[in-house]
Tab-separated table of C-alpha atoms in Angstrom:
chain	number	residue	atom	x	y	z
A	1	UNK	CA	93.434	-44.896	86.327
A	2	UNK	CA	96.108	-42.209	86.231
A	3	UNK	CA	95.509	-39.050	85.312
A	4	UNK	CA	95.968	-39.071	81.907
A	5	UNK	CA	94.092	-41.574	81.457
A	6	UNK	CA	90.962	-39.963	83.146
A	7	UNK	CA	91.153	-36.399	80.718
A	8	UNK	CA	91.428	-38.231	77.677
A	9	UNK	CA	88.274	-40.519	78.823
A	10	UNK	CA	86.643	-36.747	79.408
A	11	UNK	CA	88.228	-35.153	76.249
A	12	UNK	CA	86.342	-37.899	74.958
A	13	UNK	CA	82.635	-37.205	75.863
A	14	UNK	CA	82.781	-33.446	75.566
A	15	UNK	CA	83.731	-33.943	71.868
A	16	UNK	CA	81.040	-37.513	71.336
A	17	UNK	CA	79.158	-34.189	72.863
A	18	UNK	CA	79.681	-31.704	70.984
A	19	UNK	CA	79.080	-34.472	67.720
A	20	UNK	CA	75.879	-34.913	68.642
A	21	UNK	CA	74.752	-31.342	69.301
A	22	UNK	CA	75.558	-30.977	66.413
A	23	UNK	CA	73.920	-33.716	64.910
A	24	UNK	CA	70.806	-32.367	66.064
A	25	UNK	CA	71.613	-29.767	64.959
A	26	UNK	CA	71.614	-30.776	61.105
A	27	UNK	CA	68.112	-32.648	61.475
A	28	UNK	CA	66.284	-29.556	62.732
A	29	UNK	CA	67.575	-27.603	60.048
A	30	UNK	CA	67.272	-30.053	57.403
A	31	UNK	CA	63.365	-30.105	58.182
A	32	UNK	CA	63.908	-26.260	58.477
A	33	UNK	CA	64.848	-26.245	54.494
A	34	UNK	CA	62.993	-29.170	53.218
A	35	UNK	CA	59.162	-26.856	54.717
A	36	UNK	CA	60.942	-23.377	53.209
A	37	UNK	CA	59.573	-22.237	50.410
A	38	UNK	CA	61.923	-20.573	48.230
A	39	UNK	CA	63.787	-17.079	49.349
A	40	UNK	CA	61.144	-13.730	49.362
A	41	UNK	CA	63.600	-10.848	49.348
A	42	UNK	CA	62.182	-8.759	47.306
A	43	UNK	CA	59.892	-5.662	47.606
A	44	UNK	CA	56.618	-8.216	45.990
A	45	UNK	CA	55.948	-11.550	46.491
A	46	UNK	CA	57.676	-13.185	43.424
A	47	UNK	CA	55.866	-17.172	42.093
A	48	UNK	CA	58.231	-20.148	42.974
A	49	UNK	CA	58.686	-23.439	41.706
A	50	UNK	CA	57.024	-26.011	41.076
A	51	UNK	CA	55.025	-23.742	37.644
A	52	UNK	CA	52.559	-25.759	35.828
A	53	UNK	CA	54.499	-28.395	32.867
A	54	UNK	CA	54.745	-25.833	29.824
A	55	UNK	CA	56.352	-26.249	26.163
A	56	UNK	CA	55.614	-23.006	24.071
A	57	UNK	CA	56.734	-23.479	20.446
A	58	UNK	CA	59.794	-20.884	19.133
A	59	UNK	CA	60.395	-18.220	19.726
A	60	UNK	CA	58.644	-17.692	21.890
A	61	UNK	CA	55.225	-15.194	23.276
A	62	UNK	CA	54.812	-13.721	26.606
A	63	UNK	CA	51.258	-13.943	26.900
A	64	UNK	CA	50.774	-17.698	27.062
A	65	UNK	CA	53.421	-17.964	30.151
A	66	UNK	CA	51.498	-19.332	33.183
A	67	UNK	CA	52.429	-17.307	35.797
A	68	UNK	CA	52.938	-14.493	33.553
A	69	UNK	CA	56.507	-12.836	33.836
A	70	UNK	CA	56.291	-9.569	35.931
A	71	UNK	CA	57.900	-7.036	34.074
A	72	UNK	CA	56.439	-3.650	35.356
A	73	UNK	CA	57.539	-2.852	38.473
A	74	UNK	CA	55.579	-1.160	40.546
A	75	UNK	CA	57.894	0.481	43.372
A	76	UNK	CA	60.668	1.218	41.239
A	77	UNK	CA	60.234	5.104	41.290
A	78	UNK	CA	62.184	6.651	38.110
A	79	UNK	CA	64.491	10.019	39.013
A	80	UNK	CA	65.290	11.207	35.569
A	81	UNK	CA	68.912	8.614	35.357
A	82	UNK	CA	68.419	8.350	31.421
A	83	UNK	CA	66.641	11.937	30.818
A	84	UNK	CA	66.572	12.948	27.027
A	85	UNK	CA	68.588	9.686	26.524
A	86	UNK	CA	67.323	7.099	23.321
A	87	UNK	CA	67.882	3.366	23.544
A	88	UNK	CA	67.844	0.694	21.225
A	89	UNK	CA	66.513	-3.273	22.915
A	90	UNK	CA	66.967	-5.725	20.732
A	91	UNK	CA	65.105	-8.764	22.016
A	92	UNK	CA	62.413	-6.283	24.046
A	93	UNK	CA	59.488	-7.383	22.966
A	94	UNK	CA	59.421	-9.441	26.033
A	95	UNK	CA	61.545	-11.252	29.029
A	96	UNK	CA	64.476	-9.364	30.570
A	97	UNK	CA	63.930	-6.961	26.638
A	98	UNK	CA	60.635	-5.850	27.512
A	99	UNK	CA	61.679	-5.036	31.685
A	100	UNK	CA	64.356	-3.325	30.926
A	101	UNK	CA	62.150	-1.424	28.310
A	102	UNK	CA	59.321	-0.462	31.024
A	103	UNK	CA	62.301	1.086	33.220
A	104	UNK	CA	64.359	2.592	31.007
A	105	UNK	CA	61.552	4.606	29.404
A	106	UNK	CA	60.130	4.805	33.357
A	107	UNK	CA	64.445	7.351	34.321
A	108	UNK	CA	63.025	8.868	30.914
A	109	UNK	CA	64.555	7.684	27.337
A	110	UNK	CA	62.684	7.529	24.753
A	111	UNK	CA	63.011	3.694	23.124
A	112	UNK	CA	63.468	0.830	19.815
A	113	UNK	CA	62.691	-2.817	20.215
A	114	UNK	CA	63.888	-4.874	17.438
A	115	UNK	CA	61.991	-8.951	18.142
A	116	UNK	CA	61.595	-11.541	15.119
A	117	UNK	CA	58.016	-12.562	15.156
A	118	UNK	CA	57.356	-11.839	18.894
A	119	UNK	CA	53.796	-8.683	16.988
A	120	UNK	CA	51.012	-9.363	19.840
A	121	UNK	CA	54.369	-9.007	22.780
A	122	UNK	CA	56.575	-5.862	21.449
A	123	UNK	CA	53.169	-4.503	20.953
A	124	UNK	CA	52.175	-4.363	24.430
A	125	UNK	CA	55.931	-3.924	24.948
A	126	UNK	CA	55.254	-0.758	23.079
A	127	UNK	CA	52.150	-0.062	25.412
A	128	UNK	CA	53.777	-0.358	28.387
A	129	UNK	CA	56.003	2.643	27.314
A	130	UNK	CA	54.202	4.946	26.591
A	131	UNK	CA	51.936	4.089	30.158
A	132	UNK	CA	55.453	5.523	31.303
A	133	UNK	CA	55.521	8.939	28.777
A	134	UNK	CA	57.905	7.387	26.900
A	135	UNK	CA	57.943	6.872	22.293
A	136	UNK	CA	58.723	3.672	21.819
A	137	UNK	CA	59.637	2.231	17.934
A	138	UNK	CA	59.334	-1.006	16.679
A	139	UNK	CA	60.815	-2.855	14.456
A	140	UNK	CA	59.888	-7.122	13.451
A	141	UNK	CA	63.643	-8.598	11.380
A	142	UNK	CA	66.005	-11.081	11.978
A	143	UNK	CA	69.117	-10.114	13.815
A	144	UNK	CA	71.520	-12.737	11.881
A	145	UNK	CA	70.487	-10.324	8.975
A	146	UNK	CA	73.118	-7.566	8.330
A	147	UNK	CA	71.657	-6.009	6.912
A	148	UNK	CA	68.234	-5.512	9.328
A	149	UNK	CA	70.528	-5.193	11.873
A	150	UNK	CA	72.235	-1.929	9.677
A	151	UNK	CA	68.739	-0.902	9.317
A	152	UNK	CA	67.334	-1.470	12.491
A	153	UNK	CA	69.940	1.135	13.702
A	154	UNK	CA	69.674	3.388	11.021
A	155	UNK	CA	65.544	3.484	11.448
A	156	UNK	CA	66.339	3.789	15.557
A	157	UNK	CA	68.998	7.160	15.082
A	158	UNK	CA	65.925	8.722	11.733
A	159	UNK	CA	63.675	8.119	13.576
A	160	UNK	CA	64.577	9.699	17.371
A	161	UNK	CA	67.965	11.766	15.953
A	162	UNK	CA	70.613	10.509	17.750
A	163	UNK	CA	71.548	6.372	19.950
A	164	UNK	CA	72.614	6.498	23.663
A	165	UNK	CA	72.961	2.890	25.341
A	166	UNK	CA	72.422	-0.322	23.449
A	167	UNK	CA	71.733	-3.018	24.665
A	168	UNK	CA	72.141	-5.950	22.540
A	169	UNK	CA	69.706	-8.543	24.437
A	170	UNK	CA	68.206	-10.940	22.338
A	171	UNK	CA	69.182	-14.594	21.835
A	172	UNK	CA	68.779	-18.511	20.578
A	173	UNK	CA	68.846	-21.961	22.897
A	174	UNK	CA	67.119	-25.180	22.515
A	175	UNK	CA	68.588	-27.949	25.005
A	176	UNK	CA	70.260	-31.076	23.310
A	177	UNK	CA	71.187	-33.972	26.371
A	178	UNK	CA	74.578	-35.307	23.621
A	179	UNK	CA	77.133	-33.365	22.167
A	180	UNK	CA	76.432	-35.656	18.595
A	181	UNK	CA	72.317	-34.648	19.149
A	182	UNK	CA	73.755	-30.498	18.361
A	183	UNK	CA	73.199	-30.059	14.643
A	184	UNK	CA	75.023	-28.193	12.027
A	185	UNK	CA	71.935	-26.218	11.598
A	186	UNK	CA	70.745	-25.452	15.097
A	187	UNK	CA	75.144	-25.114	16.103
A	188	UNK	CA	74.168	-21.849	13.244
A	189	UNK	CA	71.469	-20.342	15.376
A	190	UNK	CA	72.882	-20.242	18.038
A	191	UNK	CA	75.660	-18.857	17.132
A	192	UNK	CA	74.935	-16.777	14.411
A	193	UNK	CA	71.626	-14.866	16.567
A	194	UNK	CA	73.365	-15.173	19.895
A	195	UNK	CA	77.460	-13.743	18.436
A	196	UNK	CA	77.045	-12.738	14.680
A	197	UNK	CA	74.135	-10.681	16.040
A	198	UNK	CA	75.628	-8.456	18.396
A	199	UNK	CA	78.363	-8.109	16.935
A	200	UNK	CA	76.562	-6.741	13.797
A	201	UNK	CA	74.300	-4.547	15.365
A	202	UNK	CA	77.390	-3.013	17.297
A	203	UNK	CA	78.286	-2.597	14.660
A	204	UNK	CA	76.400	-0.372	12.862
A	205	UNK	CA	75.190	1.175	15.916
A	206	UNK	CA	79.045	2.024	17.190
A	207	UNK	CA	78.880	5.239	14.869
A	208	UNK	CA	76.748	6.471	15.884
A	209	UNK	CA	77.522	6.544	20.159
A	210	UNK	CA	79.662	10.130	21.688
A	211	UNK	CA	81.152	10.307	24.436
A	212	UNK	CA	79.292	9.075	27.379
A	213	UNK	CA	77.168	6.363	25.761
A	214	UNK	CA	76.717	2.351	26.522
A	215	UNK	CA	76.110	-0.639	25.303
A	216	UNK	CA	75.687	-3.359	27.435
A	217	UNK	CA	75.129	-7.322	26.904
A	218	UNK	CA	72.989	-9.853	27.851
A	219	UNK	CA	75.789	-12.895	29.505
A	220	UNK	CA	73.985	-15.045	31.587
A	221	UNK	CA	75.732	-17.822	34.095
A	222	UNK	CA	76.122	-20.218	32.271
A	223	UNK	CA	78.599	-18.656	29.973
A	224	UNK	CA	80.500	-18.566	33.558
A	225	UNK	CA	80.277	-21.514	34.855
A	226	UNK	CA	79.227	-23.654	31.475
A	227	UNK	CA	76.338	-25.822	31.459
A	228	UNK	CA	76.067	-29.881	30.199
A	229	UNK	CA	72.828	-29.308	27.666
A	230	UNK	CA	73.229	-26.047	26.837
A	231	UNK	CA	76.816	-27.132	24.980
A	232	UNK	CA	76.523	-24.074	22.034
A	233	UNK	CA	73.800	-21.568	23.869
A	234	UNK	CA	77.070	-21.330	26.714
A	235	UNK	CA	79.873	-21.127	24.418
A	236	UNK	CA	77.525	-18.001	22.908
A	237	UNK	CA	77.740	-16.103	26.580
A	238	UNK	CA	81.223	-16.979	26.980
A	239	UNK	CA	81.595	-15.292	23.906
A	240	UNK	CA	79.633	-12.765	25.237
A	241	UNK	CA	81.509	-12.096	28.904
A	242	UNK	CA	84.922	-11.596	26.677
A	243	UNK	CA	83.466	-9.758	23.492
A	244	UNK	CA	81.693	-6.967	26.200
A	245	UNK	CA	85.433	-7.032	27.988
A	246	UNK	CA	87.435	-6.695	24.866
A	247	UNK	CA	84.925	-3.776	23.079
A	248	UNK	CA	84.767	-1.745	26.368
A	249	UNK	CA	88.872	-2.073	25.718
A	250	UNK	CA	88.776	-0.955	22.383
A	251	UNK	CA	85.998	2.254	22.805
A	252	UNK	CA	87.660	3.724	26.339
A	253	UNK	CA	89.230	6.239	24.386
A	254	UNK	CA	85.966	7.810	23.113
A	255	UNK	CA	83.745	7.242	26.230
A	256	UNK	CA	81.831	4.419	25.323
A	257	UNK	CA	81.280	2.027	28.710
A	258	UNK	CA	81.221	-1.097	27.757
A	259	UNK	CA	79.685	-3.911	30.272
A	260	UNK	CA	77.306	-6.873	30.494
A	261	UNK	CA	74.578	-8.477	32.751
A	262	UNK	CA	74.977	-12.035	33.162
A	263	UNK	CA	71.350	-12.914	34.855
A	264	UNK	CA	70.854	-17.007	36.677
A	265	UNK	CA	67.614	-18.065	35.989
A	266	UNK	CA	64.643	-15.858	34.637
A	267	UNK	CA	61.261	-16.355	33.539
A	268	UNK	CA	60.715	-15.332	30.591
A	269	UNK	CA	59.355	-17.183	27.175
A	270	UNK	CA	63.160	-18.323	26.463
A	271	UNK	CA	62.992	-20.492	28.806
A	272	UNK	CA	59.685	-22.438	28.439
A	273	UNK	CA	60.110	-22.920	24.461
A	274	UNK	CA	63.435	-24.777	25.166
A	275	UNK	CA	63.458	-27.151	27.820
A	276	UNK	CA	60.829	-29.959	28.574
A	277	UNK	CA	57.709	-29.422	31.260
A	278	UNK	CA	59.082	-31.076	33.440
A	279	UNK	CA	61.951	-29.776	33.587
A	280	UNK	CA	59.927	-26.625	33.263
A	281	UNK	CA	57.756	-26.773	35.714
A	282	UNK	CA	60.678	-27.110	38.781
A	283	UNK	CA	62.355	-24.046	36.937
A	284	UNK	CA	65.156	-22.504	39.167
A	285	UNK	CA	64.861	-24.880	42.278
A	286	UNK	CA	68.436	-25.133	41.934
A	287	UNK	CA	69.571	-21.849	42.859
A	288	UNK	CA	69.995	-21.277	46.387
A	289	UNK	CA	67.407	-18.482	46.849
A	290	UNK	CA	65.130	-21.108	44.998
A	291	UNK	CA	63.084	-19.723	42.239
A	292	UNK	CA	64.205	-18.170	39.080
A	293	UNK	CA	64.402	-13.747	39.031
A	294	UNK	CA	61.179	-11.957	37.652
A	295	UNK	CA	61.653	-9.399	34.665
A	296	UNK	CA	61.272	-6.476	37.158
A	297	UNK	CA	64.770	-8.085	38.748
A	298	UNK	CA	67.085	-7.549	36.797
A	299	UNK	CA	65.451	-4.167	34.804
A	300	UNK	CA	67.771	-2.582	37.684
A	301	UNK	CA	70.936	-3.831	36.866
A	302	UNK	CA	70.145	-3.012	33.733
A	303	UNK	CA	69.480	0.976	34.471
A	304	UNK	CA	72.573	1.335	36.722
A	305	UNK	CA	75.188	0.632	34.366
A	306	UNK	CA	73.329	2.670	31.709
A	307	UNK	CA	73.219	6.175	33.418
A	308	UNK	CA	75.666	7.828	33.845
A	309	UNK	CA	74.934	8.897	37.717
A	310	UNK	CA	75.363	6.099	38.764
A	311	UNK	CA	77.508	3.665	36.559
A	312	UNK	CA	80.142	6.757	34.412
A	313	UNK	CA	83.535	4.616	36.094
A	314	UNK	CA	82.553	1.130	35.079
A	315	UNK	CA	83.436	-0.434	31.975
A	316	UNK	CA	83.804	-4.033	31.324
A	317	UNK	CA	82.542	-5.114	33.305
A	318	UNK	CA	80.296	-8.576	33.411
A	319	UNK	CA	77.864	-8.345	36.600
A	320	UNK	CA	76.186	-11.718	37.665
A	321	UNK	CA	72.656	-11.085	38.962
A	322	UNK	CA	72.273	-15.635	39.876
A	323	UNK	CA	69.327	-15.936	43.429
A	324	UNK	CA	73.435	-16.812	45.179
A	325	UNK	CA	74.833	-19.274	43.646
């Protein structure tokens, strides 16, 4: 055997040894992953799939969810970031909206919330805001109605004397597995709630906003990556992202900042009132953190974007909070 052949044989052995070591490492990592639970990096432990199988009727009541969404953020300490401000939050009765209302109040803002028909949830949010020492206005109405959107903003200004922060958050979502099954009525309800509602509330609010005010829209990860079963919903969320950037350009000279938060899966009434019970049981398991976010994990992003101390140089941005995608 010549030297060249001997060296090549040794190289083959080295490569196969490396291959064998890597295969063993991969097998060990796979076993460890299968035994590991969801990623827990927060101030407290958050629920992990599987959840109880459940499917809730629209519009979705937070009181009926099991486990109950975590919104109160007990380890979050306010520091006056929104002191003296007034905020309007659509869809503020539950889910992300409720968590945002609580943290806005903890940061010193009076809060108005709009909801469709979830009276008990809205009352819980009002109590939570008032427990933070701030005032809370609760309004019930249909955001697809332009007249209600104008009335809503007028009531906020009449009650509190001003408006500083608008959070467009209310949404409608129901999946449709085939485009042929997506009815005109279904499509219209999604478009009118998620796009018309944002537009009409914003149009009514802008004349009352001033230099230093802000608008925060709730987008979605599906507005970034799409969703095969949520054609209409994903379309509206992509539209909200575009609306955010365009509105930011439209209002920048007035000193009004406009941004969006794009959540991944979040444990709120929206999804259990959309998905089939079996899918709800595994909700959030597909993301790298292997669990859905809890509403209190989203709310600080809204505080950040609303606060002039934190984000005075940020406008037209989409902030994804998507569990490691």
